[in-house]
Amino acid sequence: MTRSTVSGATAKSRSRRSRVLGRLAFLGPGLTYLIVLLLIPLALVLSYAFFRRGRFGGVIYELTGENFTRLFDPLYLDVLLGSLKLATAATLIALLFGYPTAYLIARLPAKWKTIALIAIVLPFWTNFLIRIYAWIVLLSGPGLVNTLLGKLGLGPFEFLYNDGAIVTGLIYSYLPLMVLPLYAAIEKLDPQLHEASANLGAKPARTFVSVTLPLTLPGVITGCMFVFVPSFGNFVIPELLGGGRSIMVGNLIRDQFLTARDWPFGATLAMALIAVLIVLLLLQSWSARRA
């Protein structure tokens, strides 16, 4: 092997090493964040799922699988199904309101489009708890809604502390997460497709079903996931607007950690919740690729 060949190989090795170090320098902060704040806590929670609860709380480090068999207790299955029902209802209603809203925003002039988008995200500028407490003020017995209905000779009605109040809070909190991906999908549509559909004799409803909806399906799926995932594990809204009468998975996990002090079973419930959400995200990814 000649000296020039050895020098060339050394230069390539140094170049490759420099590229690897450069990539690590860029990826280092993100990887550190993921490892320290996501993977290590997740591994810790997963490990707790295989241990026993202490007699007075805490964890006994004896391996067991009984925490996973408890998941199939009808009591916990009812909580899971109830959470699915409320999260699905919130997602579908958010889609019902979000799609026409996103469609109208996408058809506005550029100046009004910007203002409308700011208005959509404006609630996020206020603290989440303040917004939920504002709903309590609005929906309570002597609140604004009942006062207005009273002037019309209606009511009073009990709007708080039921499933309807929970769904209302979920829709209000996560509706922008439905509108924004739908707006992005609708905005990308080529207007010439609508013109071509109209030239071929299709009415607006047929154009929507055959052209607009299929092409915006990735936005629909993404928006539904953005609303469903935080709704499914939410525990603040069921506590405040539901008055604790409807227990969702998030409330159950919190109670296991803070009230029952059954950390192993709380960890098992948390891992089950994460597993369900991972499956849903994989389905969303698969659907988006096929759309």
PDB file of N, CA and C in Angstrom, residues 178-250:
ATOM      1  N   MET A 178     -57.695  20.865  16.340  1.00  0.00           N
ATOM      2  CA  MET A 178     -58.398  20.265  15.205  1.00  0.00           C
ATOM      3  C   MET A 178     -58.374  21.208  14.003  1.00  0.00           C
ATOM      4  N   VAL A 179     -58.566  22.484  14.272  1.00  0.00           N
ATOM      5  CA  VAL A 179     -58.697  23.456  13.174  1.00  0.00           C
ATOM      6  C   VAL A 179     -57.374  23.632  12.427  1.00  0.00           C
ATOM      7  N   LEU A 180     -56.271  23.734  13.142  1.00  0.00           N
ATOM      8  CA  LEU A 180     -55.001  24.078  12.504  1.00  0.00           C
ATOM      9  C   LEU A 180     -54.528  23.030  11.487  1.00  0.00           C
ATOM     10  N   PRO A 181     -54.487  21.728  11.810  1.00  0.00           N
ATOM     11  CA  PRO A 181     -54.086  20.765  10.775  1.00  0.00           C
ATOM     12  C   PRO A 181     -55.084  20.681   9.624  1.00  0.00           C
ATOM     13  N   LEU A 182     -56.386  20.883   9.927  1.00  0.00           N
ATOM     14  CA  LEU A 182     -57.372  20.899   8.836  1.00  0.00           C
ATOM     15  C   LEU A 182     -57.143  22.099   7.926  1.00  0.00           C
ATOM     16  N   TYR A 183     -56.859  23.249   8.532  1.00  0.00           N
ATOM     17  CA  TYR A 183     -56.582  24.436   7.727  1.00  0.00           C
ATOM     18  C   TYR A 183     -55.357  24.206   6.820  1.00  0.00           C
ATOM     19  N   ALA A 184     -54.306  23.600   7.386  1.00  0.00           N
ATOM     20  CA  ALA A 184     -53.101  23.343   6.586  1.00  0.00           C
ATOM     21  C   ALA A 184     -53.411  22.414   5.413  1.00  0.00           C
ATOM     22  N   ALA A 185     -54.256  21.401   5.643  1.00  0.00           N
ATOM     23  CA  ALA A 185     -54.594  20.461   4.569  1.00  0.00           C
ATOM     24  C   ALA A 185     -55.466  21.126   3.508  1.00  0.00           C
ATOM     25  N   ILE A 186     -56.437  21.928   3.935  1.00  0.00           N
ATOM     26  CA  ILE A 186     -57.344  22.582   2.975  1.00  0.00           C
ATOM     27  C   ILE A 186     -56.612  23.663   2.194  1.00  0.00           C
ATOM     28  N   GLU A 187     -55.703  24.360   2.878  1.00  0.00           N
ATOM     29  CA  GLU A 187     -54.964  25.443   2.230  1.00  0.00           C
ATOM     30  C   GLU A 187     -54.117  24.925   1.062  1.00  0.00           C
ATOM     31  N   LYS A 188     -53.661  23.686   1.164  1.00  0.00           N
ATOM     32  CA  LYS A 188     -52.789  23.128   0.127  1.00  0.00           C
ATOM     33  C   LYS A 188     -53.562  22.652  -1.097  1.00  0.00           C
ATOM     34  N   LEU A 189     -54.891  22.607  -0.996  1.00  0.00           N
ATOM     35  CA  LEU A 189     -55.680  22.119  -2.132  1.00  0.00           C
ATOM     36  C   LEU A 189     -55.539  23.047  -3.331  1.00  0.00           C
ATOM     37  N   ASP A 190     -55.385  22.462  -4.479  1.00  0.00           N
ATOM     38  CA  ASP A 190     -55.295  23.239  -5.714  1.00  0.00           C
ATOM     39  C   ASP A 190     -56.698  23.686  -6.136  1.00  0.00           C
ATOM     40  N   PRO A 191     -56.981  25.009  -6.232  1.00  0.00           N
ATOM     41  CA  PRO A 191     -58.330  25.464  -6.626  1.00  0.00           C
ATOM     42  C   PRO A 191     -58.757  24.951  -8.002  1.00  0.00           C
ATOM     43  N   GLN A 192     -57.784  24.626  -8.839  1.00  0.00           N
ATOM     44  CA  GLN A 192     -58.138  24.137 -10.175  1.00  0.00           C
ATOM     45  C   GLN A 192     -58.870  22.795 -10.121  1.00  0.00           C
ATOM     46  N   LEU A 193     -58.645  22.039  -9.028  1.00  0.00           N
ATOM     47  CA  LEU A 193     -59.364  20.768  -8.886  1.00  0.00           C
ATOM     48  C   LEU A 193     -60.856  21.011  -8.735  1.00  0.00           C
ATOM     49  N   HIS A 194     -61.216  22.050  -7.978  1.00  0.00           N
ATOM     50  CA  HIS A 194     -62.640  22.381  -7.836  1.00  0.00           C
ATOM     51  C   HIS A 194     -63.215  22.861  -9.166  1.00  0.00           C
ATOM     52  N   GLU A 195     -62.426  23.666  -9.882  1.00  0.00           N
ATOM     53  CA  GLU A 195     -62.898  24.144 -11.182  1.00  0.00           C
ATOM     54  C   GLU A 195     -63.094  22.978 -12.145  1.00  0.00           C
ATOM     55  N   ALA A 196     -62.149  22.034 -12.116  1.00  0.00           N
ATOM     56  CA  ALA A 196     -62.275  20.866 -12.999  1.00  0.00           C
ATOM     57  C   ALA A 196     -63.501  20.042 -12.639  1.00  0.00           C
ATOM     58  N   SER A 197     -63.742  19.886 -11.324  1.00  0.00           N
ATOM     59  CA  SER A 197     -64.912  19.123 -10.885  1.00  0.00           C
ATOM     60  C   SER A 197     -66.200  19.814 -11.321  1.00  0.00           C
ATOM     61  N   ALA A 198     -66.239  21.152 -11.188  1.00  0.00           N
ATOM     62  CA  ALA A 198     -67.437  21.899 -11.597  1.00  0.00           C
ATOM     63  C   ALA A 198     -67.630  21.815 -13.108  1.00  0.00           C
ATOM     64  N   ASN A 199     -66.533  21.901 -13.864  1.00  0.00           N
ATOM     65  CA  ASN A 199     -66.636  21.807 -15.322  1.00  0.00           C
ATOM     66  C   ASN A 199     -67.151  20.451 -15.773  1.00  0.00           C
ATOM     67  N   LEU A 200     -66.888  19.434 -14.949  1.00  0.00           N
ATOM     68  CA  LEU A 200     -67.377  18.093 -15.297  1.00  0.00           C
ATOM     69  C   LEU A 200     -68.813  17.873 -14.845  1.00  0.00           C
ATOM     70  N   GLY A 201     -69.415  18.919 -14.262  1.00  0.00           N
ATOM     71  CA  GLY A 201     -70.830  18.851 -13.902  1.00  0.00           C
ATOM     72  C   GLY A 201     -71.120  18.457 -12.475  1.00  0.00           C
ATOM     73  N   ALA A 202     -70.080  18.337 -11.641  1.00  0.00           N
ATOM     74  CA  ALA A 202     -70.326  17.937 -10.248  1.00  0.00           C
ATOM     75  C   ALA A 202     -70.858  19.112  -9.448  1.00  0.00           C
ATOM     76  N   LYS A 203     -71.841  18.855  -8.616  1.00  0.00           N
ATOM     77  CA  LYS A 203     -72.366  19.885  -7.729  1.00  0.00           C
ATOM     78  C   LYS A 203     -71.398  20.059  -6.550  1.00  0.00           C
ATOM     79  N   PRO A 204     -71.527  21.186  -5.801  1.00  0.00           N
ATOM     80  CA  PRO A 204     -70.583  21.424  -4.684  1.00  0.00           C
ATOM     81  C   PRO A 204     -70.523  20.278  -3.689  1.00  0.00           C
ATOM     82  N   ALA A 205     -71.685  19.676  -3.384  1.00  0.00           N
ATOM     83  CA  ALA A 205     -71.674  18.572  -2.410  1.00  0.00           C
ATOM     84  C   ALA A 205     -70.883  17.386  -2.946  1.00  0.00           C
ATOM     85  N   ARG A 206     -71.064  17.093  -4.245  1.00  0.00           N
ATOM     86  CA  ARG A 206     -70.325  15.979  -4.852  1.00  0.00           C
ATOM     87  C   ARG A 206     -68.833  16.297  -4.929  1.00  0.00           C
ATOM     88  N   THR A 207     -68.496  17.548  -5.205  1.00  0.00           N
ATOM     89  CA  THR A 207     -67.089  17.951  -5.234  1.00  0.00           C
ATOM     90  C   THR A 207     -66.452  17.796  -3.862  1.00  0.00           C
ATOM     91  N   PHE A 208     -67.222  18.147  -2.832  1.00  0.00           N
ATOM     92  CA  PHE A 208     -66.678  18.018  -1.473  1.00  0.00           C
ATOM     93  C   PHE A 208     -66.421  16.553  -1.129  1.00  0.00           C
ATOM     94  N   VAL A 209     -67.385  15.690  -1.449  1.00  0.00           N
ATOM     95  CA  VAL A 209     -67.257  14.277  -1.076  1.00  0.00           C
ATOM     96  C   VAL A 209     -66.186  13.575  -1.904  1.00  0.00           C
ATOM     97  N   SER A 210     -66.103  13.926  -3.197  1.00  0.00           N
ATOM     98  CA  SER A 210     -65.213  13.188  -4.096  1.00  0.00           C
ATOM     99  C   SER A 210     -63.822  13.802  -4.222  1.00  0.00           C
ATOM    100  N   VAL A 211     -63.688  15.108  -3.934  1.00  0.00           N
ATOM    101  CA  VAL A 211     -62.398  15.771  -4.147  1.00  0.00           C
ATOM    102  C   VAL A 211     -61.833  16.316  -2.832  1.00  0.00           C
ATOM    103  N   THR A 212     -62.600  17.223  -2.202  1.00  0.00           N
ATOM    104  CA  THR A 212     -62.062  17.936  -1.035  1.00  0.00           C
ATOM    105  C   THR A 212     -61.792  16.996   0.135  1.00  0.00           C
ATOM    106  N   LEU A 213     -62.797  16.206   0.493  1.00  0.00           N
ATOM    107  CA  LEU A 213     -62.644  15.355   1.684  1.00  0.00           C
ATOM    108  C   LEU A 213     -61.531  14.314   1.537  1.00  0.00           C
ATOM    109  N   PRO A 214     -61.451  13.576   0.417  1.00  0.00           N
ATOM    110  CA  PRO A 214     -60.337  12.601   0.316  1.00  0.00           C
ATOM    111  C   PRO A 214     -58.965  13.257   0.361  1.00  0.00           C
ATOM    112  N   LEU A 215     -58.828  14.438  -0.267  1.00  0.00           N
ATOM    113  CA  LEU A 215     -57.515  15.070  -0.294  1.00  0.00           C
ATOM    114  C   LEU A 215     -57.133  15.705   1.040  1.00  0.00           C
ATOM    115  N   THR A 216     -58.122  15.990   1.865  1.00  0.00           N
ATOM    116  CA  THR A 216     -57.822  16.571   3.183  1.00  0.00           C
ATOM    117  C   THR A 216     -57.893  15.528   4.298  1.00  0.00           C
ATOM    118  N   LEU A 217     -58.022  14.259   3.911  1.00  0.00           N
ATOM    119  CA  LEU A 217     -58.138  13.203   4.920  1.00  0.00           C
ATOM    120  C   LEU A 217     -56.936  13.141   5.871  1.00  0.00           C
ATOM    121  N   PRO A 218     -55.680  13.348   5.385  1.00  0.00           N
ATOM    122  CA  PRO A 218     -54.566  13.363   6.364  1.00  0.00           C
ATOM    123  C   PRO A 218     -54.744  14.437   7.434  1.00  0.00           C
ATOM    124  N   GLY A 219     -55.263  15.602   7.051  1.00  0.00           N
ATOM    125  CA  GLY A 219     -55.518  16.651   8.039  1.00  0.00           C
ATOM    126  C   GLY A 219     -56.613  16.246   9.008  1.00  0.00           C
ATOM    127  N   VAL A 220     -57.646  15.560   8.497  1.00  0.00           N
ATOM    128  CA  VAL A 220     -58.732  15.083   9.367  1.00  0.00           C
ATOM    129  C   VAL A 220     -58.192  14.097  10.396  1.00  0.00           C
ATOM    130  N   ILE A 221     -57.376  13.150   9.924  1.00  0.00           N
ATOM    131  CA  ILE A 221     -56.840  12.129  10.833  1.00  0.00           C
ATOM    132  C   ILE A 221     -55.914  12.766  11.865  1.00  0.00           C
ATOM    133  N   THR A 222     -55.055  13.684  11.404  1.00  0.00           N
ATOM    134  CA  THR A 222     -54.130  14.341  12.337  1.00  0.00           C
ATOM    135  C   THR A 222     -54.899  15.163  13.375  1.00  0.00           C
ATOM    136  N   GLY A 223     -55.897  15.921  12.926  1.00  0.00           N
ATOM    137  CA  GLY A 223     -56.694  16.709  13.860  1.00  0.00           C
ATOM    138  C   GLY A 223     -57.411  15.841  14.874  1.00  0.00           C
ATOM    139  N   CYS A 224     -57.965  14.718  14.406  1.00  0.00           N
ATOM    140  CA  CYS A 224     -58.664  13.812  15.330  1.00  0.00           C
ATOM    141  C   CYS A 224     -57.696  13.259  16.380  1.00  0.00           C
ATOM    142  N   MET A 225     -56.475  12.937  15.961  1.00  0.00           N
ATOM    143  CA  MET A 225     -55.501  12.422  16.926  1.00  0.00           C
ATOM    144  C   MET A 225     -55.085  13.509  17.904  1.00  0.00           C
ATOM    145  N   PHE A 226     -54.915  14.727  17.403  1.00  0.00           N
ATOM    146  CA  PHE A 226     -54.517  15.832  18.278  1.00  0.00           C
ATOM    147  C   PHE A 226     -55.567  16.114  19.353  1.00  0.00           C
ATOM    148  N   VAL A 227     -56.832  15.869  19.040  1.00  0.00           N
ATOM    149  CA  VAL A 227     -57.899  16.100  20.023  1.00  0.00           C
ATOM    150  C   VAL A 227     -58.102  14.869  20.903  1.00  0.00           C
ATOM    151  N   PHE A 228     -58.084  13.694  20.274  1.00  0.00           N
ATOM    152  CA  PHE A 228     -58.404  12.478  21.028  1.00  0.00           C
ATOM    153  C   PHE A 228     -57.341  12.159  22.081  1.00  0.00           C
ATOM    154  N   VAL A 229     -56.069  12.275  21.705  1.00  0.00           N
ATOM    155  CA  VAL A 229     -54.997  11.849  22.621  1.00  0.00           C
ATOM    156  C   VAL A 229     -55.012  12.646  23.929  1.00  0.00           C
ATOM    157  N   PRO A 230     -55.005  13.987  23.912  1.00  0.00           N
ATOM    158  CA  PRO A 230     -55.051  14.694  25.206  1.00  0.00           C
ATOM    159  C   PRO A 230     -56.393  14.554  25.914  1.00  0.00           C
ATOM    160  N   SER A 231     -57.487  14.359  25.143  1.00  0.00           N
ATOM    161  CA  SER A 231     -58.797  14.186  25.791  1.00  0.00           C
ATOM    162  C   SER A 231     -58.862  12.868  26.551  1.00  0.00           C
ATOM    163  N   PHE A 232     -58.285  11.837  25.987  1.00  0.00           N
ATOM    164  CA  PHE A 232     -58.361  10.497  26.579  1.00  0.00           C
ATOM    165  C   PHE A 232     -57.676  10.446  27.942  1.00  0.00           C
ATOM    166  N   GLY A 233     -56.546  11.124  28.088  1.00  0.00           N
ATOM    167  CA  GLY A 233     -55.822  11.069  29.354  1.00  0.00           C
ATOM    168  C   GLY A 233     -56.049  12.267  30.256  1.00  0.00           C
ATOM    169  N   ASN A 234     -56.989  13.129  29.909  1.00  0.00           N
ATOM    170  CA  ASN A 234     -57.190  14.349  30.694  1.00  0.00           C
ATOM    171  C   ASN A 234     -57.789  14.027  32.063  1.00  0.00           C
ATOM    172  N   PHE A 235     -57.352  14.726  33.080  1.00  0.00           N
ATOM    173  CA  PHE A 235     -57.935  14.525  34.401  1.00  0.00           C
ATOM    174  C   PHE A 235     -58.370  15.836  35.069  1.00  0.00           C
ATOM    175  N   VAL A 236     -57.918  16.973  34.533  1.00  0.00           N
ATOM    176  CA  VAL A 236     -58.293  18.263  35.121  1.00  0.00           C
ATOM    177  C   VAL A 236     -59.748  18.603  34.786  1.00  0.00           C
ATOM    178  N   ILE A 237     -60.112  18.487  33.521  1.00  0.00           N
ATOM    179  CA  ILE A 237     -61.471  18.837  33.100  1.00  0.00           C
ATOM    180  C   ILE A 237     -62.527  17.931  33.739  1.00  0.00           C
ATOM    181  N   PRO A 238     -62.334  16.587  33.766  1.00  0.00           N
ATOM    182  CA  PRO A 238     -63.331  15.756  34.470  1.00  0.00           C
ATOM    183  C   PRO A 238     -63.451  16.114  35.947  1.00  0.00           C
ATOM    184  N   GLU A 239     -62.332  16.547  36.551  1.00  0.00           N
ATOM    185  CA  GLU A 239     -62.366  16.887  37.969  1.00  0.00           C
ATOM    186  C   GLU A 239     -63.138  18.186  38.203  1.00  0.00           C
ATOM    187  N   LEU A 240     -62.885  19.203  37.380  1.00  0.00           N
ATOM    188  CA  LEU A 240     -63.476  20.522  37.618  1.00  0.00           C
ATOM    189  C   LEU A 240     -64.882  20.641  37.033  1.00  0.00           C
ATOM    190  N   LEU A 241     -65.040  20.270  35.766  1.00  0.00           N
ATOM    191  CA  LEU A 241     -66.352  20.412  35.122  1.00  0.00           C
ATOM    192  C   LEU A 241     -67.250  19.206  35.388  1.00  0.00           C
ATOM    193  N   GLY A 242     -66.641  18.032  35.625  1.00  0.00           N
ATOM    194  CA  GLY A 242     -67.441  16.843  35.914  1.00  0.00           C
ATOM    195  C   GLY A 242     -67.702  16.656  37.395  1.00  0.00           C
ATOM    196  N   GLY A 243     -67.026  17.460  38.230  1.00  0.00           N
ATOM    197  CA  GLY A 243     -67.240  17.357  39.660  1.00  0.00           C
ATOM    198  C   GLY A 243     -66.812  16.023  40.251  1.00  0.00           C
ATOM    199  N   GLY A 244     -65.966  15.291  39.522  1.00  0.00           N
ATOM    200  CA  GLY A 244     -65.512  14.001  40.030  1.00  0.00           C
ATOM    201  C   GLY A 244     -66.540  12.895  39.884  1.00  0.00           C
ATOM    202  N   ARG A 245     -67.688  13.180  39.261  1.00  0.00           N
ATOM    203  CA  ARG A 245     -68.716  12.147  39.115  1.00  0.00           C
ATOM    204  C   ARG A 245     -68.375  11.160  38.008  1.00  0.00           C
ATOM    205  N   SER A 246     -67.669  11.633  36.977  1.00  0.00           N
ATOM    206  CA  SER A 246     -67.239  10.766  35.886  1.00  0.00           C
ATOM    207  C   SER A 246     -65.719  10.621  35.978  1.00  0.00           C
ATOM    208  N   ILE A 247     -65.277   9.396  36.211  1.00  0.00           N
ATOM    209  CA  ILE A 247     -63.843   9.144  36.350  1.00  0.00           C
ATOM    210  C   ILE A 247     -63.285   8.724  35.001  1.00  0.00           C
ATOM    211  N   MET A 248     -62.260   9.422  34.558  1.00  0.00           N
ATOM    212  CA  MET A 248     -61.569   9.034  33.341  1.00  0.00           C
ATOM    213  C   MET A 248     -60.225   8.402  33.711  1.00  0.00           C
ATOM    214  N   VAL A 249     -59.555   7.863  32.707  1.00  0.00           N
ATOM    215  CA  VAL A 249     -58.308   7.139  32.966  1.00  0.00           C
ATOM    216  C   VAL A 249     -57.302   8.024  33.685  1.00  0.00           C
ATOM    217  N   GLY A 250     -57.225   9.288  33.285  1.00  0.00           N
ATOM    218  CA  GLY A 250     -56.280  10.204  33.923  1.00  0.00           C
ATOM    219  C   GLY A 250     -56.545  10.365  35.406  1.00  0.00           C
TER     220      GLY A 250
END
